[in-house]
Coordinates of C-alpha atoms in Angstrom, one line a residue:
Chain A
X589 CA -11.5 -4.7 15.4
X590 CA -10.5 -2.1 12.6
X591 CA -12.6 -2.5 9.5
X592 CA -11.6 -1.1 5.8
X593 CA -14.1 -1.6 3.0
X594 CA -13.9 -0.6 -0.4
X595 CA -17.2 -1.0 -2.2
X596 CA -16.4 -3.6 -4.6
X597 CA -14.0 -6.0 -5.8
X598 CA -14.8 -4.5 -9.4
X599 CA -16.5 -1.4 -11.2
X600 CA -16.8 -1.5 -14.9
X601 CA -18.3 1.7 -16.5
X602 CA -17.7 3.3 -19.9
X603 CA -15.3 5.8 -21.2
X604 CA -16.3 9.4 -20.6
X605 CA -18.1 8.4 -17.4
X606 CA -17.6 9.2 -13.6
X607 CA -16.0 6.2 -12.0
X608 CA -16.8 6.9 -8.1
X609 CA -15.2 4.3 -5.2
X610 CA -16.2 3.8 -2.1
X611 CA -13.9 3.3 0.7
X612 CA -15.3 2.5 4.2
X613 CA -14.1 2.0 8.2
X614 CA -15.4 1.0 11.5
X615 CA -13.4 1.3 14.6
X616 CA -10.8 3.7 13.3
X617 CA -10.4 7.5 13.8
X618 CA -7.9 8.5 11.0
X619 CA -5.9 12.1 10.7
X620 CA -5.7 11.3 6.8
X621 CA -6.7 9.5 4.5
X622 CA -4.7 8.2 1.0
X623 CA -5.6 6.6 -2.2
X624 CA -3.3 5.1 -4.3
X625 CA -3.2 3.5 -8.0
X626 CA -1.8 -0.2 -8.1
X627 CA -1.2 -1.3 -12.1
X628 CA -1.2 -5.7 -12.1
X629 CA 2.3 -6.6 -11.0
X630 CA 3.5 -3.3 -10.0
X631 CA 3.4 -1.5 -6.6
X632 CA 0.6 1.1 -5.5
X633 CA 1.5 4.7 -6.3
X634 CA 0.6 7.2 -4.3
X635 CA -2.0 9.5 -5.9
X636 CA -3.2 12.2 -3.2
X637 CA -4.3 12.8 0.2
X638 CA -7.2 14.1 2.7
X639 CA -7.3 15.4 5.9
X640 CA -9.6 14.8 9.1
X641 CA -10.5 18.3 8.6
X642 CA -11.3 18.9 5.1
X643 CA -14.6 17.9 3.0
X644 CA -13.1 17.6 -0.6
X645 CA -9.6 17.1 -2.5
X646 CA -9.3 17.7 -6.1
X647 CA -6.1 16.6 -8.8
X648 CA -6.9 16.9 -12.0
X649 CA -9.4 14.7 -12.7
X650 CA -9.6 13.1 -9.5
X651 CA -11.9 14.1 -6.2
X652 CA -11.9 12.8 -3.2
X653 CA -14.2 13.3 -0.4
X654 CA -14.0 12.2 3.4
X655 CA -17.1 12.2 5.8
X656 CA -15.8 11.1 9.3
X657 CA -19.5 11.3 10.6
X658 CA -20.0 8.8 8.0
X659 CA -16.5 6.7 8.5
X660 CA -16.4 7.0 4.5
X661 CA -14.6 8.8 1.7
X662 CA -15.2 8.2 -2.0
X663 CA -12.9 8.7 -4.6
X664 CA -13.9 10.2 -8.1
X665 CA -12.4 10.4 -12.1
X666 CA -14.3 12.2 -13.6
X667 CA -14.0 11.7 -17.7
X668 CA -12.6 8.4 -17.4
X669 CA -10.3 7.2 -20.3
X670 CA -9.3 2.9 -20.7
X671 CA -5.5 4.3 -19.0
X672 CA -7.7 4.7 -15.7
X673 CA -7.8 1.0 -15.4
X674 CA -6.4 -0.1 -12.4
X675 CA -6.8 -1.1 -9.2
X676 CA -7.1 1.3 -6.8
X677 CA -6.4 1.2 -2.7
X678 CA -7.3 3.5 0.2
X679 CA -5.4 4.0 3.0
X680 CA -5.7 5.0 6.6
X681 CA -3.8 6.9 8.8
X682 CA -3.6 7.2 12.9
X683 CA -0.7 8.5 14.3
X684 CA 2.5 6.1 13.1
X685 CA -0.4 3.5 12.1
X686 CA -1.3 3.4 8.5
X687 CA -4.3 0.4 7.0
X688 CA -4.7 -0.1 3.5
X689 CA -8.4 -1.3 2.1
X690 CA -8.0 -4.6 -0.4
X691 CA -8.7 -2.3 -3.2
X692 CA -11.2 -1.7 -6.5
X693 CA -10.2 -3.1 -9.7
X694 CA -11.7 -0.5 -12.0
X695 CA -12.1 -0.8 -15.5
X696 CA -13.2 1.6 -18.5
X697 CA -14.6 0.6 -21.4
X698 CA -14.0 2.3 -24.6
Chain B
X97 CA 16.2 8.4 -11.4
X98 CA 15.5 8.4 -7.7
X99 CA 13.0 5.2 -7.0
X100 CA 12.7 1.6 -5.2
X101 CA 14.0 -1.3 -6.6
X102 CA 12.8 -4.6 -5.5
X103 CA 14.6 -7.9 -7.1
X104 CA 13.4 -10.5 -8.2
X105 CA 10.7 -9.9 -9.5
X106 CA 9.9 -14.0 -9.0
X107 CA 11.0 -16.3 -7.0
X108 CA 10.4 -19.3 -6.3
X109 CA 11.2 -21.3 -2.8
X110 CA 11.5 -25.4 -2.1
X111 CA 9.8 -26.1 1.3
X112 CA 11.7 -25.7 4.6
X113 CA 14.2 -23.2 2.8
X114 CA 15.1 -19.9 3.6
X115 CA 14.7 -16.7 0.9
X116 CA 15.4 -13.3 0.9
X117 CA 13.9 -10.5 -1.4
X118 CA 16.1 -7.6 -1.8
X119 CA 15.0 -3.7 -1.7
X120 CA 17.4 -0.6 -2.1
X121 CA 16.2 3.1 -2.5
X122 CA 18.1 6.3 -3.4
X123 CA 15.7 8.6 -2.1
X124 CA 16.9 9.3 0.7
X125 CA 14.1 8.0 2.9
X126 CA 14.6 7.5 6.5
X127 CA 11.5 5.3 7.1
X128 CA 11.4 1.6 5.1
X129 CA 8.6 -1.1 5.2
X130 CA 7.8 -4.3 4.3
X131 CA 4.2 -5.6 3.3
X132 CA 2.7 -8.7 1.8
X133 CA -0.4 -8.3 -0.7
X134 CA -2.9 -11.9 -1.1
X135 CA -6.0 -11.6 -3.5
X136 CA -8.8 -9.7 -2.2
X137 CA -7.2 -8.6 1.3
X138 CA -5.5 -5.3 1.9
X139 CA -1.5 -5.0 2.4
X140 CA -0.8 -5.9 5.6
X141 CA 2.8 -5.4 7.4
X142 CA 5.1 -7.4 8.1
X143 CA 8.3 -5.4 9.3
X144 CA 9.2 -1.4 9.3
X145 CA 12.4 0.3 10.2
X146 CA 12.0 4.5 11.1
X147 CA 16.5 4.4 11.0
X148 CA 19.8 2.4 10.4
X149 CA 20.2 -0.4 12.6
X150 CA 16.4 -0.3 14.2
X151 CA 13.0 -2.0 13.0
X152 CA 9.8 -3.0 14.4
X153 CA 7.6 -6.0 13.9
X154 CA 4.4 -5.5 12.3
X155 CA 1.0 -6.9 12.3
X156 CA 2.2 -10.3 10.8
X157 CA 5.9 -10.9 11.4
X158 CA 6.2 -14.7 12.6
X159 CA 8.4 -16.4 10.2
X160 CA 10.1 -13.0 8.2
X161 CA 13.2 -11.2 9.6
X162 CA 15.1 -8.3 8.3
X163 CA 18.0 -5.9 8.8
X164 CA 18.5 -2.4 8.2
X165 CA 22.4 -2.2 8.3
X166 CA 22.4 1.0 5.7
X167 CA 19.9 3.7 4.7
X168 CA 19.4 2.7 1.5
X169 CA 19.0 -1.1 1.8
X170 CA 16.2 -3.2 3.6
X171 CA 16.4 -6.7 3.2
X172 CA 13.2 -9.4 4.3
X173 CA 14.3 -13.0 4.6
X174 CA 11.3 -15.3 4.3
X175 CA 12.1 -18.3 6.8
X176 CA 11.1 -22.1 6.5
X177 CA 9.2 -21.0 9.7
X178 CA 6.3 -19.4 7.9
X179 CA 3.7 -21.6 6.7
X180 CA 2.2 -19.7 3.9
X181 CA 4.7 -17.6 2.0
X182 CA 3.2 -17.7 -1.4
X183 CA 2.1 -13.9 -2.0
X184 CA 3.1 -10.6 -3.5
X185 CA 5.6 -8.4 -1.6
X186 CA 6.2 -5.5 -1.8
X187 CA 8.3 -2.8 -0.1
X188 CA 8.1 1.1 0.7
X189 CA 10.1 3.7 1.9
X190 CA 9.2 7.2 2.9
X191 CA 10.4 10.5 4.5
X192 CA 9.9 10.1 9.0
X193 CA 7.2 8.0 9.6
X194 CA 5.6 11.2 11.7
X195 CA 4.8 14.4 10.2
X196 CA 5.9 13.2 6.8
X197 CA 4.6 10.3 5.2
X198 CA 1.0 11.1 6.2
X199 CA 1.4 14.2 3.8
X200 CA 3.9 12.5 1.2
X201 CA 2.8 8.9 1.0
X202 CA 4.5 5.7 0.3
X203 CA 6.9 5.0 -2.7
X204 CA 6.6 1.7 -3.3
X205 CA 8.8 -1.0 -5.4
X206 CA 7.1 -3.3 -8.1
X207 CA 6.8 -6.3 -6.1
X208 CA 8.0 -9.9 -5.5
X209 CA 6.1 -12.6 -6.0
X210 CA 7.2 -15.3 -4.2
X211 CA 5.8 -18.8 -4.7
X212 CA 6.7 -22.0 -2.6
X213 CA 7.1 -24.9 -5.3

């Protein structure tokens, strides 16, 4: 059956560091990939998106990077400030079929 | 302000009742979901609609209806039917399902959380 992992249920590191996320699948073949930033209480909001056919994605301070020989992308802030904190989801997409992971709560320590 | 409003934000339900959680959107967006969000799983779906007066079941959707009688407006009625209701909700919308929301992504409402008392 369709797998989605994200690394850990929680990542605490310190202001100023590199905060990288982990988001893996098994039995899944996605076209694009999402991640999204879900605050407590409030819905996920969209953040930016990766292809089947491209390596690396960057926003700002964000990367993201997607290995499908690997069945993994990870998700990078660089610089991270205490307003990073957050939970934070990947999502797969097939097609009209889209699969969210359970998220990493991240937080940054000042 | 174009965005997804979800209300309430709480609510609570007495066993064997029904409930319904509200969603409009102004965006325009022809595709609407519904998911549900528990502690440490991912969302799963409960109900989409890709146009007025059409919807699909999703991967969990014994015991939830809905109706899509406008654009705008996408309704979930939580019956007495399913067992475990107490979770988050939350509901999307987004521009055709294909060869648009892959590149666009979801916009989602702030949630109800629904608790059975």
């Amino acid at each position: 059956s369709q797998k989605i992992e994200q690394n850990s249920e929680a990542l605490n590191i310190q202001e100023g560091k590199t905060a990288t996320l982990t988001c893996n699948y098994t039995n899944y073949s996605p076209a694009y990939l999402q991640w999204y930033r879900q605050d407590p209480g409030r819905g996920p909001v969209f953040l930016l998106l990766i292809r089947e056919n491209e390596k690396e994605k960057r926003k700002e301070r964000l990367k993201v990077t997607f290995d499908t020989t690997l069945k993994q992308s990870l998700f990078h802030i660089t610089a991270s400030q205490p307003a990073d904190s957050a939970t934070y989801l990947c999502a797969l997409i097939n097609n009209n079929d889209m699969r969210f992971g359970a998220g990493t709560r991240l937080t940054v320590k000042p | 302000d174009g965005g997804i409003t979800q209300s309430p934000k709480y609510l609570f339900r007495k066993e064997g009742q029904n409930v319904t959680l509200s969603c409009e959107q102004n965006l325009n967006h022809d595709a609407m979901y519904w998911y549900r969000q528990d502690p440490g799983q991912g969302l799963r779906l409960i109900y989409y609609s890709q146009i007025v007066n059409d919807f699909q079941k999703g991967d969990i959707a014994e015991g939830y209806s809905v109706s899509r009688e406008k654009k705008e407006s996408f309704p979930l009625t939580v019956t007495s039917a399913q067992k475990n209701p107490t979770a988050f909700y939350l509901c999307a919308s987004s521009v055709a399902i294909t060869g648009g929301a892959e590149t666009s992504g979801y916009t989602f409402g702030s949630g109800t959380r629904l608790t059975v008392v």
